[in-house]
Tab-separated table of C-alpha atoms in Angstrom:
chain	number	residue	atom	x	y	z
A	14	MET	CA	0.000	0.000	0.000
A	15	GLU	CA	1.330	3.423	-0.907
A	16	ASN	CA	2.565	5.533	1.982
A	17	LYS	CA	0.795	8.842	1.475
A	18	THR	CA	2.612	10.533	4.350
A	19	ALA	CA	6.104	9.976	2.949
A	20	SER	CA	7.639	12.757	0.903
A	21	SER	CA	9.656	12.237	-2.264
A	22	ARG	CA	13.173	13.460	-1.530
A	23	PRO	CA	16.058	13.973	-3.930
A	24	TYR	CA	19.192	11.953	-3.385
A	25	MET	CA	22.319	10.781	-5.154
A	26	SER	CA	23.709	7.279	-4.798
A	27	GLN	CA	27.356	7.022	-3.860
A	28	LYS	CA	29.201	3.708	-3.815
A	29	LEU	CA	31.597	3.360	-0.883
A	30	PRO	CA	34.104	0.495	-0.947
A	31	LEU	CA	34.811	-0.389	2.690
A	32	GLN	CA	37.531	-2.882	3.512
A	33	SER	CA	37.404	-3.139	7.285
A	34	PHE	CA	34.705	-4.538	9.543
A	35	HIS	CA	34.978	-1.448	11.751
A	36	ALA	CA	34.126	0.969	8.941
A	37	GLN	CA	31.352	-1.327	7.680
A	38	GLN	CA	29.820	-1.451	11.155
A	39	THR	CA	30.100	2.319	11.586
A	40	PHE	CA	28.313	2.892	8.286
A	41	LYS	CA	25.543	0.435	9.175
A	42	ARG	CA	24.906	1.934	12.597
A	43	GLY	CA	25.424	5.602	11.906
A	44	PHE	CA	24.871	6.685	8.318
A	45	ASP	CA	21.084	6.393	8.023
A	46	VAL	CA	20.552	7.903	11.481
A	47	TYR	CA	22.778	10.833	10.568
A	48	THR	CA	21.362	11.319	7.071
A	49	GLU	CA	17.723	11.338	8.175
A	50	SER	CA	18.492	13.794	10.968
A	51	ILE	CA	20.646	16.158	8.922
A	52	TYR	CA	17.984	16.313	6.205
A	53	SER	CA	15.393	17.226	8.809
A	54	LEU	CA	17.693	19.967	10.076
A	55	SER	CA	18.737	21.395	6.719
A	56	VAL	CA	15.354	21.221	4.952
A	57	VAL	CA	12.348	20.366	7.128
A	58	LEU	CA	13.177	22.354	10.251
A	59	ARG	CA	13.838	25.534	8.296
A	60	ALA	CA	10.144	25.855	7.525
A	61	PHE	CA	9.280	26.165	11.215
A	62	ALA	CA	12.318	27.117	13.289
A	63	ASP	CA	14.253	30.346	13.490
A	64	GLU	CA	16.817	30.590	10.672
A	65	TYR	CA	19.511	31.842	13.016
A	66	GLN	CA	18.963	28.844	15.289
A	67	VAL	CA	19.207	26.424	12.371
A	68	ARG	CA	22.415	28.030	11.089
A	69	GLU	CA	23.913	27.907	14.566
A	70	MET	CA	23.212	24.176	14.808
A	71	GLU	CA	24.637	23.611	11.329
A	72	GLY	CA	27.767	25.488	12.314
A	73	LEU	CA	28.313	23.263	15.341
A	74	ILE	CA	27.848	20.157	13.225
A	75	ASP	CA	30.249	21.453	10.572
A	76	GLU	CA	32.864	21.996	13.274
A	77	LYS	CA	32.498	18.407	14.471
A	78	LEU	CA	32.770	17.069	10.932
A	79	SER	CA	35.827	19.199	10.123
A	80	LYS	CA	37.586	18.282	13.372
A	81	ALA	CA	36.938	14.567	12.927
A	82	GLN	CA	38.162	14.623	9.327
A	83	ALA	CA	41.298	16.583	10.232
A	84	ASP	CA	42.122	14.223	13.099
A	85	ILE	CA	41.635	11.151	10.908
A	86	ARG	CA	43.977	12.560	8.286
A	87	ASN	CA	46.569	13.407	10.928
A	88	GLU	CA	46.415	9.848	12.255
A	89	ILE	CA	46.846	8.467	8.741
A	90	VAL	CA	49.958	10.589	8.250
A	91	ARG	CA	51.398	9.358	11.554
A	92	LEU	CA	50.686	5.723	10.738
A	93	GLU	CA	52.303	6.123	7.328
A	94	LYS	CA	55.388	7.581	9.008
A	95	ILE	CA	55.550	4.680	11.456
A	96	ALA	CA	55.254	2.213	8.578
A	97	GLU	CA	57.973	3.989	6.622
A	98	ASN	CA	60.343	4.067	9.607
A	99	ASN	CA	59.868	0.349	10.179
A	100	GLY	CA	59.901	-0.825	6.568
A	101	ILE	CA	56.236	-1.867	6.510
A	102	THR	CA	54.340	-2.093	3.227
A	103	LEU	CA	50.870	-0.755	3.960
A	104	GLU	CA	49.365	-2.138	0.761
A	105	SER	CA	50.179	-5.715	1.777
A	106	VAL	CA	47.060	-6.101	3.964
A	107	SER	CA	44.046	-7.866	2.427
A	108	TYR	CA	40.541	-8.325	3.832
A	109	SER	CA	38.363	-11.410	3.838
A	110	GLN	CA	35.026	-9.645	3.329
A	111	PRO	CA	35.322	-6.188	1.767
A	112	VAL	CA	32.004	-4.683	0.696
A	113	ILE	CA	30.671	-1.862	-1.429
A	114	VAL	CA	27.859	-0.048	0.351
A	115	GLU	CA	25.373	2.369	-1.171
A	116	ALA	CA	25.175	5.743	0.533
A	117	LYS	CA	22.090	7.751	-0.386
A	118	ILE	CA	23.283	11.350	-0.284
A	119	SER	CA	20.371	13.667	0.474
A	120	SER	CA	22.447	16.722	1.455
A	121	HIS	CA	26.036	17.903	1.156
A	122	ARG	CA	26.509	17.175	4.861
A	123	SER	CA	25.527	13.569	4.184
A	124	ALA	CA	28.348	13.435	1.654
A	125	ARG	CA	30.767	14.761	4.279
A	126	TYR	CA	29.754	12.091	6.781
A	127	ALA	CA	30.100	9.362	4.143
A	128	ASN	CA	33.557	10.668	3.320
A	129	ILE	CA	34.547	10.581	7.002
A	130	ILE	CA	33.570	6.896	7.132
A	131	ARG	CA	35.576	6.236	3.962
A	132	GLU	CA	38.632	7.964	5.430
A	133	PHE	CA	38.118	6.097	8.693
A	134	ASP	CA	38.288	2.880	6.675
A	135	ASN	CA	41.582	4.092	5.220
A	136	LEU	CA	42.858	4.809	8.722
A	137	ILE	CA	41.933	1.299	9.868
A	138	THR	CA	43.760	-0.305	6.930
A	139	LYS	CA	46.927	1.561	7.955
A	140	LEU	CA	46.417	0.641	11.601
A	141	ASP	CA	45.860	-3.013	10.676
A	142	ALA	CA	49.138	-3.130	8.766
A	143	VAL	CA	51.070	-1.703	11.706
A	144	TRP	CA	49.262	-3.988	14.164
A	145	LEU	CA	49.843	-7.123	12.068
A	146	SER	CA	53.528	-6.193	11.979
A	147	GLY	CA	53.659	-6.351	15.771
A	148	LEU	CA	54.185	-2.650	16.429
A	149	VAL	CA	50.847	-2.096	18.174
A	150	PRO	CA	49.813	-3.998	21.325
A	151	ASP	CA	46.455	-5.762	21.081
A	152	SER	CA	45.007	-3.667	23.906
A	153	ASP	CA	45.935	-0.398	22.177
A	154	TYR	CA	44.580	-1.660	18.873
A	155	SER	CA	41.203	-2.509	20.404
A	156	ARG	CA	41.007	0.768	22.284
A	157	VAL	CA	41.861	2.943	19.302
A	158	THR	CA	39.353	1.290	16.968
A	159	TYR	CA	36.629	1.473	19.614
A	160	GLU	CA	37.254	5.141	20.369
A	161	TRP	CA	37.197	6.116	16.701
A	162	LYS	CA	33.968	4.243	16.038
A	163	ARG	CA	32.411	5.803	19.090
A	164	ARG	CA	33.471	9.287	18.033
A	165	ILE	CA	32.035	8.969	14.521
A	166	LEU	CA	28.792	7.410	15.777
A	167	ARG	CA	28.397	10.149	18.357
A	168	ILE	CA	28.247	12.709	15.560
A	169	ALA	CA	25.123	10.941	14.293
A	170	THR	CA	23.712	10.675	17.811
A	171	HIS	CA	24.393	14.357	18.476
A	172	VAL	CA	22.658	15.468	15.279
A	173	ARG	CA	19.678	13.215	15.981
A	174	GLY	CA	19.373	14.631	19.480
A	175	ILE	CA	19.458	18.329	18.621
A	176	VAL	CA	17.094	17.897	15.665
A	177	ARG	CA	14.631	15.923	17.759
A	178	GLN	CA	14.649	18.594	20.464
A	179	ALA	CA	14.303	21.427	17.952
A	180	MET	CA	11.368	19.664	16.276
A	181	ILE	CA	9.608	19.218	19.606
A	182	GLU	CA	10.122	22.851	20.572
A	183	SER	CA	8.956	24.099	17.164
A	184	ARG	CA	5.845	21.932	17.348
A	185	LYS	CA	4.986	23.218	20.826
A	186	LYS	CA	5.439	26.807	19.681
A	187	ALA	CA	3.268	26.208	16.620
A	188	GLN	CA	0.530	24.632	18.710
A	189	GLN	CA	0.555	27.633	21.019
A	190	GLU	CA	0.126	29.856	17.975
A	191	ASN	CA	-2.651	27.581	16.631
A	192	ILE	CA	-0.624	26.440	13.640
A	193	VAL	CA	-1.556	22.872	12.856
A	194	ASP	CA	0.719	21.958	9.942
A	195	VAL	CA	3.983	21.552	11.822
A	196	PRO	CA	5.194	17.962	11.372
A	197	ALA	CA	5.726	15.773	14.385
A	198	VAL	CA	9.153	14.321	14.940
A	199	SER	CA	9.274	11.459	12.470
A	200	GLU	CA	9.797	7.906	13.601
A	201	ALA	CA	12.646	7.631	11.092
A	202	THR	CA	14.447	10.509	12.818
A	203	ILE	CA	14.357	8.946	16.254
A	204	LYS	CA	14.211	5.240	15.328
A	205	GLY	CA	17.148	3.292	16.667
A	206	ALA	CA	18.192	6.101	18.987
A	207	ALA	CA	18.777	3.805	21.925
A	208	ASP	CA	20.812	1.320	19.878
A	209	THR	CA	22.872	4.088	18.309
A	210	LYS	CA	23.479	5.760	21.631
A	211	GLN	CA	24.494	2.464	23.187
A	212	SER	CA	26.861	1.737	20.293
A	213	ALA	CA	28.367	5.209	20.425
A	214	GLY	CA	28.889	5.250	24.181
A	215	SER	CA	27.937	7.883	26.723
A	216	THR	CA	30.846	10.281	26.344
A	217	GLU	CA	32.812	11.641	23.436
A	218	PRO	CA	36.488	10.601	23.469
A	219	LYS	CA	39.308	13.036	23.760
A	220	ASP	CA	40.850	14.453	20.603
A	221	THR	CA	43.434	12.158	19.079
A	222	SER	CA	46.395	14.443	19.579
A	223	PRO	CA	49.947	13.216	18.805
A	224	GLY	CA	50.460	12.150	22.425
A	225	ALA	CA	47.105	10.452	22.883
A	226	PHE	CA	48.327	6.966	22.003
A	227	SER	CA	51.628	6.009	23.574
A	228	TRP	CA	52.594	3.497	20.904
A	229	LEU	CA	52.266	6.179	18.212
A	230	SER	CA	54.707	8.469	19.990
A	231	ARG	CA	57.148	5.650	20.569
A	232	ASN	CA	57.132	4.399	16.998
A	233	GLN	CA	57.265	7.864	15.477
A	234	GLN	CA	60.698	8.239	17.005
A	235	ALA	CA	61.837	4.865	15.686
């Protein structure tokens, strides 16, 4: 039966080849939650909320995206330096179940999040090569991958949370002003919130500065 309440939204399909399980899991748990929420913020909420408020929220999200992307790239550079200093060939690592996922890009901020997951996958491939070469302790390897997944997933959780709250506040304001056409917070926006929050963890990890991981500092000087 046709869903008469669903709107027809524009999107572009982007194919993302993901080698590592960690990137595949991050995409599965975070991308749709983030994309639905960021579309609601960028398009739907603008019809009912204050423009300044929407732009302020977008600015905060852009900062998180830019910081995460910059930190991932810095980590990749460090891992490449460690590999070079220790004679490791990064391209030698293969994966048993690489996949190509379809990312439906419904806004330019969706494209940015998809790109962060792709670059995270690149980071993990570098980390795997260094770990398989014995330069990273198992405990550090597990901690680093967990913290990065949690950080990327928390971006999706954060966006979902602020959009949900803004929708609720806008609806209350509209009801007080006797405006009846403000949409309720969609189930798609908040669906899976508990699972996503549980996967992402309760706190955002510290920035991955050069001294954050002891084995990185040690091997950089090798």
